[in-house]
Amino acid sequence: MGSEIIDNFWVIVSAVLVFLMQPGFMCLESGLTRTKNSINVAIKNIADFVFSVLGFWLMGFGLMFGLSHRGLIGSTCFMPEFGDNFHLMSFFLFQTMFCGTATTIFSGAVAERMRFSSYLQVAGLLSAIIYPVFGHWAWNGLNIGTTAGWLGAAGFVDFAGSTVVHSIGGWVALAALIVIGPRQGRFVKDGKPVDFPGNDLPLSVLGTLLLWIGWIGFNGGSTLSMDARVPGIIVKTVMSAASGAAFCLFIGYIASSTFKITFLINGSLGGLVAITACCHCVTI
């Protein structure tokens, strides 16, 4: 019983760390957008988390972790009443934070160019249906140690969500951008990009560091227990972020003859996303 309490405590602590990614994304995105749009980005970040939590409880958790129907969708556990099942409560909390992260990835891509009402509709669709359905394919049965989704049963491995969380958020963002098109004035006639300087780069650096902290829970908590794997997973997560930042800064300097803070920001985030799927099995 003691070990079960410790395991659940670690999952809850990890969920809190993942929650830190929400203010991290808000700071990152608000700092990198123009001043006139920073408030719009901030309200989208808190609104998408609010509605993703509600949507995931209403439909998403059941679609993702309910009893599998042919490995495609869940058919139970909608609007769950947890009772005294503390395992289920801590697992739901952790997975809700994952859903919120997938949803907020979308906000950065459409910053400055999407109506708030339209944004909420896409965020609701992503959190209640799109993310949970794909999550079912890869992760259904995760909480009980089985693999029921068709993709997971076929051998697909994504330990902490490089594809399930980050890629799904990215693909939805790409679909929206294809419809919306580029920012006005972002590209001139010859296709050369025009730099839109962020209004508060120190705020973006703070957001990046908050995301580093959040990723400790994101990857480390995906063990769903406090065991011997956790320290190594956390070390590899931090090392990957640092390596991505350093490599991006190096390549960026070669390409532009300039050291830019955005090289470090984007490189570290790229390193974090890259390690998420395999942090349990690769070496330093």
Tab-separated table of C-alpha atoms in Angstrom:
chain	number	residue	atom	x	y	z
A	1	MET	CA	0.000	0.000	0.000
A	2	GLY	CA	2.876	2.342	0.812
A	3	SER	CA	4.398	1.986	-2.640
A	4	GLU	CA	1.012	2.602	-4.262
A	5	ILE	CA	0.663	5.867	-2.363
A	6	ILE	CA	4.160	6.942	-3.430
A	7	ASP	CA	3.438	6.037	-7.052
A	8	ASN	CA	0.213	8.035	-7.083
A	9	PHE	CA	1.895	10.937	-5.322
A	10	TRP	CA	4.546	11.020	-8.053
A	11	VAL	CA	1.854	10.984	-10.758
A	12	ILE	CA	0.086	13.915	-9.065
A	13	VAL	CA	3.342	15.867	-8.676
A	14	SER	CA	4.089	15.181	-12.348
A	15	ALA	CA	0.625	16.415	-13.304
A	16	VAL	CA	1.346	19.677	-11.462
A	17	LEU	CA	4.653	20.000	-13.323
A	18	VAL	CA	2.884	19.413	-16.649
A	19	PHE	CA	0.380	22.096	-15.639
A	20	LEU	CA	3.348	24.498	-15.474
A	21	MET	CA	3.602	24.077	-19.238
A	22	GLN	CA	0.419	26.140	-19.600
A	23	PRO	CA	1.967	29.354	-18.206
A	24	GLY	CA	5.131	28.341	-20.057
A	25	PHE	CA	3.364	28.325	-23.422
A	26	MET	CA	1.565	31.563	-22.534
A	27	CYS	CA	4.824	33.369	-21.740
A	28	LEU	CA	6.577	31.901	-24.775
A	29	GLU	CA	3.844	32.817	-27.238
A	30	SER	CA	2.953	36.219	-25.749
A	31	GLY	CA	6.593	37.264	-25.750
A	32	LEU	CA	7.151	36.251	-29.362
A	33	THR	CA	4.075	37.989	-30.778
A	34	ARG	CA	3.620	41.685	-31.472
A	35	THR	CA	2.469	43.908	-28.614
A	36	LYS	CA	-0.998	44.491	-30.047
A	37	ASN	CA	-1.740	40.754	-29.999
A	38	SER	CA	-0.141	39.632	-26.722
A	39	ILE	CA	-3.378	39.865	-24.719
A	40	ASN	CA	-5.227	37.866	-27.360
A	41	VAL	CA	-2.624	35.097	-27.100
A	42	ALA	CA	-2.852	35.083	-23.303
A	43	ILE	CA	-6.638	34.716	-23.190
A	44	LYS	CA	-6.521	31.904	-25.743
A	45	ASN	CA	-4.052	29.988	-23.584
A	46	ILE	CA	-6.182	30.067	-20.450
A	47	ALA	CA	-9.428	29.504	-22.371
A	48	ASP	CA	-8.169	26.456	-24.254
A	49	PHE	CA	-7.060	24.860	-20.990
A	50	VAL	CA	-10.436	25.500	-19.362
A	51	PHE	CA	-12.376	23.987	-22.228
A	52	SER	CA	-9.952	21.118	-22.805
A	53	VAL	CA	-10.350	20.032	-19.163
A	54	LEU	CA	-14.139	20.065	-19.512
A	55	GLY	CA	-14.103	18.418	-22.942
A	56	PHE	CA	-11.719	15.687	-21.836
A	57	TRP	CA	-13.895	14.864	-18.814
A	58	LEU	CA	-17.096	14.997	-20.846
A	59	MET	CA	-16.008	12.834	-23.802
A	60	GLY	CA	-12.267	12.600	-24.245
A	61	PHE	CA	-11.338	10.340	-21.353
A	62	GLY	CA	-13.985	7.803	-22.338
A	63	LEU	CA	-12.968	7.828	-25.996
A	64	MET	CA	-9.315	7.446	-25.059
A	65	PHE	CA	-9.310	5.039	-22.115
A	66	GLY	CA	-12.762	3.488	-22.095
A	67	LEU	CA	-13.402	-0.124	-23.058
A	68	SER	CA	-12.001	-0.450	-26.571
A	69	HIS	CA	-14.298	-1.053	-29.513
A	70	ARG	CA	-12.190	-2.916	-32.102
A	71	GLY	CA	-9.133	-0.919	-31.080
A	72	LEU	CA	-10.620	2.272	-32.534
A	73	ILE	CA	-12.517	4.173	-29.834
A	74	GLY	CA	-13.469	3.808	-26.206
A	75	SER	CA	-17.070	3.066	-25.319
A	76	THR	CA	-17.187	3.597	-21.527
A	77	CYS	CA	-15.979	6.013	-18.824
A	78	PHE	CA	-17.676	9.103	-20.215
A	79	MET	CA	-18.179	11.836	-17.586
A	80	PRO	CA	-16.451	9.582	-15.035
A	81	GLU	CA	-17.486	9.506	-11.404
A	82	PHE	CA	-14.324	8.417	-9.610
A	83	GLY	CA	-15.681	7.385	-6.239
A	84	ASP	CA	-12.817	6.207	-4.019
A	85	ASN	CA	-10.620	5.046	-6.888
A	86	PHE	CA	-7.546	7.184	-6.214
A	87	HIS	CA	-5.595	5.386	-8.968
A	88	LEU	CA	-8.151	6.478	-11.542
A	89	MET	CA	-8.298	10.025	-10.180
A	90	SER	CA	-4.537	10.580	-10.335
A	91	PHE	CA	-4.365	8.973	-13.798
A	92	PHE	CA	-7.222	11.179	-15.054
A	93	LEU	CA	-5.531	14.292	-13.685
A	94	PHE	CA	-2.251	13.413	-15.383
A	95	GLN	CA	-3.890	12.639	-18.725
A	96	THR	CA	-5.994	15.799	-18.564
A	97	MET	CA	-2.810	17.842	-18.399
A	98	PHE	CA	-1.545	16.013	-21.476
A	99	CYS	CA	-4.746	16.873	-23.302
A	100	GLY	CA	-4.383	20.517	-22.284
A	101	THR	CA	-0.830	20.540	-23.627
A	102	ALA	CA	-1.896	19.127	-27.005
A	103	THR	CA	-4.570	21.790	-27.246
A	104	THR	CA	-2.355	24.737	-26.330
A	105	ILE	CA	0.237	23.786	-28.965
A	106	PHE	CA	-2.385	24.809	-31.483
A	107	SER	CA	-2.701	28.294	-29.964
A	108	GLY	CA	0.843	29.336	-30.800
A	109	ALA	CA	0.484	28.454	-34.455
A	110	VAL	CA	-2.623	30.583	-34.983
A	111	ALA	CA	-1.530	33.474	-32.769
A	112	GLU	CA	-2.572	36.856	-34.164
A	113	ARG	CA	-4.844	35.534	-36.913
A	114	MET	CA	-7.862	33.593	-35.706
A	115	ARG	CA	-11.127	34.707	-34.141
A	116	PHE	CA	-11.543	33.777	-30.493
A	117	SER	CA	-14.875	32.007	-31.124
A	118	SER	CA	-13.405	29.970	-33.994
A	119	TYR	CA	-10.389	29.138	-31.892
A	120	LEU	CA	-12.572	27.752	-29.095
A	121	GLN	CA	-14.434	25.547	-31.557
A	122	VAL	CA	-11.215	23.983	-32.855
A	123	ALA	CA	-9.813	23.650	-29.326
A	124	GLY	CA	-12.991	21.876	-28.201
A	125	LEU	CA	-12.886	19.514	-31.179
A	126	LEU	CA	-9.219	18.755	-30.566
A	127	SER	CA	-9.565	18.053	-26.849
A	128	ALA	CA	-12.849	16.140	-26.924
A	129	ILE	CA	-12.446	14.054	-30.088
A	130	ILE	CA	-9.270	14.320	-32.195
A	131	TYR	CA	-6.663	13.898	-29.461
A	132	PRO	CA	-8.596	11.217	-27.521
A	133	VAL	CA	-9.303	9.096	-30.609
A	134	PHE	CA	-5.676	8.973	-31.692
A	135	GLY	CA	-4.662	8.571	-28.055
A	136	HIS	CA	-6.910	5.511	-27.884
A	137	TRP	CA	-5.144	3.956	-30.846
A	138	ALA	CA	-1.747	4.304	-29.178
A	139	TRP	CA	-2.358	4.325	-25.418
A	140	ASN	CA	-5.618	2.602	-24.571
A	141	GLY	CA	-5.005	0.207	-21.687
A	142	LEU	CA	-2.014	2.185	-20.430
A	143	ASN	CA	-3.585	2.567	-16.991
A	144	ILE	CA	-4.111	-1.170	-16.572
A	145	GLY	CA	-0.923	-2.423	-18.212
A	146	THR	CA	-2.479	-3.735	-21.433
A	147	THR	CA	-2.515	-2.599	-25.053
A	148	ALA	CA	-5.962	-2.490	-26.641
A	149	GLY	CA	-5.655	0.237	-29.293
A	150	TRP	CA	-4.894	-1.022	-32.783
A	151	LEU	CA	-1.760	1.091	-33.186
A	152	GLY	CA	-0.308	0.079	-29.837
A	153	ALA	CA	-1.122	-3.568	-30.537
A	154	ALA	CA	0.772	-3.276	-33.834
A	155	GLY	CA	3.936	-2.358	-31.930
A	156	PHE	CA	3.801	1.440	-31.978
A	157	VAL	CA	5.739	2.921	-29.050
A	158	ASP	CA	5.448	6.520	-27.906
A	159	PHE	CA	6.475	6.548	-24.274
A	160	ALA	CA	5.415	10.067	-23.305
A	161	GLY	CA	3.763	11.608	-26.341
A	162	SER	CA	6.033	12.960	-29.093
A	163	THR	CA	3.339	11.859	-31.531
A	164	VAL	CA	0.256	11.399	-29.371
A	165	VAL	CA	0.509	14.872	-27.838
A	166	HIS	CA	2.919	17.108	-29.741
A	167	SER	CA	2.454	15.801	-33.265
A	168	ILE	CA	-1.336	15.749	-32.983
A	169	GLY	CA	-1.301	19.364	-31.808
A	170	GLY	CA	1.059	20.186	-34.656
A	171	TRP	CA	-1.016	18.475	-37.353
A	172	VAL	CA	-4.182	20.258	-36.254
A	173	ALA	CA	-2.238	23.523	-36.289
A	174	LEU	CA	-0.981	22.767	-39.817
A	175	ALA	CA	-4.515	22.057	-41.032
A	176	ALA	CA	-5.678	25.376	-39.604
A	177	LEU	CA	-2.755	27.244	-41.169
A	178	ILE	CA	-3.486	25.780	-44.603
A	179	VAL	CA	-6.964	27.286	-44.332
A	180	ILE	CA	-5.913	30.595	-42.737
A	181	GLY	CA	-2.784	31.225	-44.797
A	182	PRO	CA	0.368	33.135	-43.799
A	183	ARG	CA	0.406	36.254	-41.661
A	184	GLN	CA	-0.120	39.431	-43.670
A	185	GLY	CA	3.235	40.971	-44.479
A	186	ARG	CA	5.167	37.898	-43.322
A	187	PHE	CA	6.395	37.038	-46.836
A	188	VAL	CA	7.246	39.432	-49.658
A	189	LYS	CA	6.746	38.639	-53.341
A	190	ASP	CA	10.001	36.745	-53.735
A	191	GLY	CA	9.126	34.514	-50.767
A	192	LYS	CA	11.758	35.931	-48.438
A	193	PRO	CA	10.425	35.944	-44.870
A	194	VAL	CA	10.060	39.224	-42.997
A	195	ASP	CA	11.024	39.083	-39.342
A	196	PHE	CA	8.283	40.024	-36.879
A	197	PRO	CA	10.226	40.790	-33.674
A	198	GLY	CA	8.635	39.632	-30.433
A	199	ASN	CA	7.527	42.267	-27.954
A	200	ASP	CA	9.131	40.683	-24.871
A	201	LEU	CA	11.924	38.190	-25.441
A	202	PRO	CA	12.798	37.830	-21.713
A	203	LEU	CA	9.193	36.695	-21.177
A	204	SER	CA	9.661	34.087	-23.909
A	205	VAL	CA	12.856	32.846	-22.247
A	206	LEU	CA	10.940	32.504	-18.973
A	207	GLY	CA	8.278	30.510	-20.820
A	208	THR	CA	10.921	28.244	-22.324
A	209	LEU	CA	12.432	27.516	-18.914
A	210	LEU	CA	8.974	26.810	-17.466
A	211	LEU	CA	8.458	24.329	-20.290
A	212	TRP	CA	11.747	22.629	-19.366
A	213	ILE	CA	10.454	22.228	-15.817
A	214	GLY	CA	7.098	20.969	-17.053
A	215	TRP	CA	8.780	18.390	-19.250
A	216	ILE	CA	10.357	16.793	-16.191
A	217	GLY	CA	6.847	15.791	-15.142
A	218	PHE	CA	5.757	15.134	-18.701
A	219	ASN	CA	8.406	12.485	-19.315
A	220	GLY	CA	9.226	11.413	-15.771
A	221	GLY	CA	5.584	10.977	-14.811
A	222	SER	CA	4.845	8.774	-17.824
A	223	THR	CA	6.285	5.832	-15.902
A	224	LEU	CA	3.084	6.157	-13.790
A	225	SER	CA	5.200	5.045	-10.832
A	226	MET	CA	8.214	6.208	-8.860
A	227	ASP	CA	10.758	3.610	-9.894
A	228	ALA	CA	14.396	3.328	-10.930
A	229	ARG	CA	13.692	4.599	-14.454
A	230	VAL	CA	12.646	8.093	-13.375
A	231	PRO	CA	16.072	9.712	-12.703
A	232	GLY	CA	17.495	8.516	-16.022
A	233	ILE	CA	14.445	9.728	-17.933
A	234	ILE	CA	14.738	13.178	-16.364
A	235	VAL	CA	18.485	13.388	-17.055
A	236	LYS	CA	18.013	12.412	-20.701
A	237	THR	CA	15.190	14.940	-21.051
A	238	VAL	CA	17.384	17.792	-19.795
A	239	MET	CA	20.354	16.644	-21.894
A	240	SER	CA	18.246	16.513	-25.046
A	241	ALA	CA	16.932	20.038	-24.482
A	242	ALA	CA	20.436	21.383	-23.924
A	243	SER	CA	21.794	19.532	-26.968
A	244	GLY	CA	18.972	20.793	-29.181
A	245	ALA	CA	19.545	24.381	-28.046
A	246	ALA	CA	23.307	24.230	-28.598
A	247	PHE	CA	23.029	22.573	-32.014
A	248	CYS	CA	20.346	25.009	-33.212
A	249	LEU	CA	22.424	27.968	-32.066
A	250	PHE	CA	25.444	26.579	-33.945
A	251	ILE	CA	23.556	25.899	-37.183
A	252	GLY	CA	21.692	29.204	-36.913
A	253	TYR	CA	24.944	31.109	-36.618
A	254	ILE	CA	26.409	29.345	-39.646
A	255	ALA	CA	23.290	30.195	-41.667
A	256	SER	CA	22.865	33.809	-40.550
A	257	SER	CA	26.171	34.899	-38.948
A	258	THR	CA	24.071	35.990	-35.973
A	259	PHE	CA	23.391	34.601	-32.523
A	260	LYS	CA	19.648	34.842	-31.872
A	261	ILE	CA	17.787	34.014	-28.698
A	262	THR	CA	15.105	32.330	-30.800
A	263	PHE	CA	17.690	29.756	-31.907
A	264	LEU	CA	18.117	28.705	-28.292
A	265	ILE	CA	14.380	28.773	-27.606
A	266	ASN	CA	13.341	26.724	-30.625
A	267	GLY	CA	16.292	24.378	-30.417
A	268	SER	CA	15.623	23.485	-26.797
A	269	LEU	CA	11.923	22.885	-27.476
A	270	GLY	CA	12.802	20.737	-30.474
A	271	GLY	CA	15.128	18.683	-28.303
A	272	LEU	CA	12.403	18.229	-25.686
A	273	VAL	CA	9.840	17.059	-28.224
A	274	ALA	CA	12.347	14.708	-29.854
A	275	ILE	CA	13.238	12.896	-26.627
A	276	THR	CA	9.662	12.488	-25.413
A	277	ALA	CA	8.856	9.306	-27.319
A	278	CYS	CA	12.046	7.441	-26.483
A	279	CYS	CA	13.286	8.867	-23.165
A	280	HIS	CA	12.833	5.481	-21.470
A	281	CYS	CA	15.086	3.500	-23.799
A	282	VAL	CA	17.860	5.619	-25.342
A	283	THR	CA	21.300	6.330	-23.910
A	284	ILE	CA	22.763	9.755	-23.204
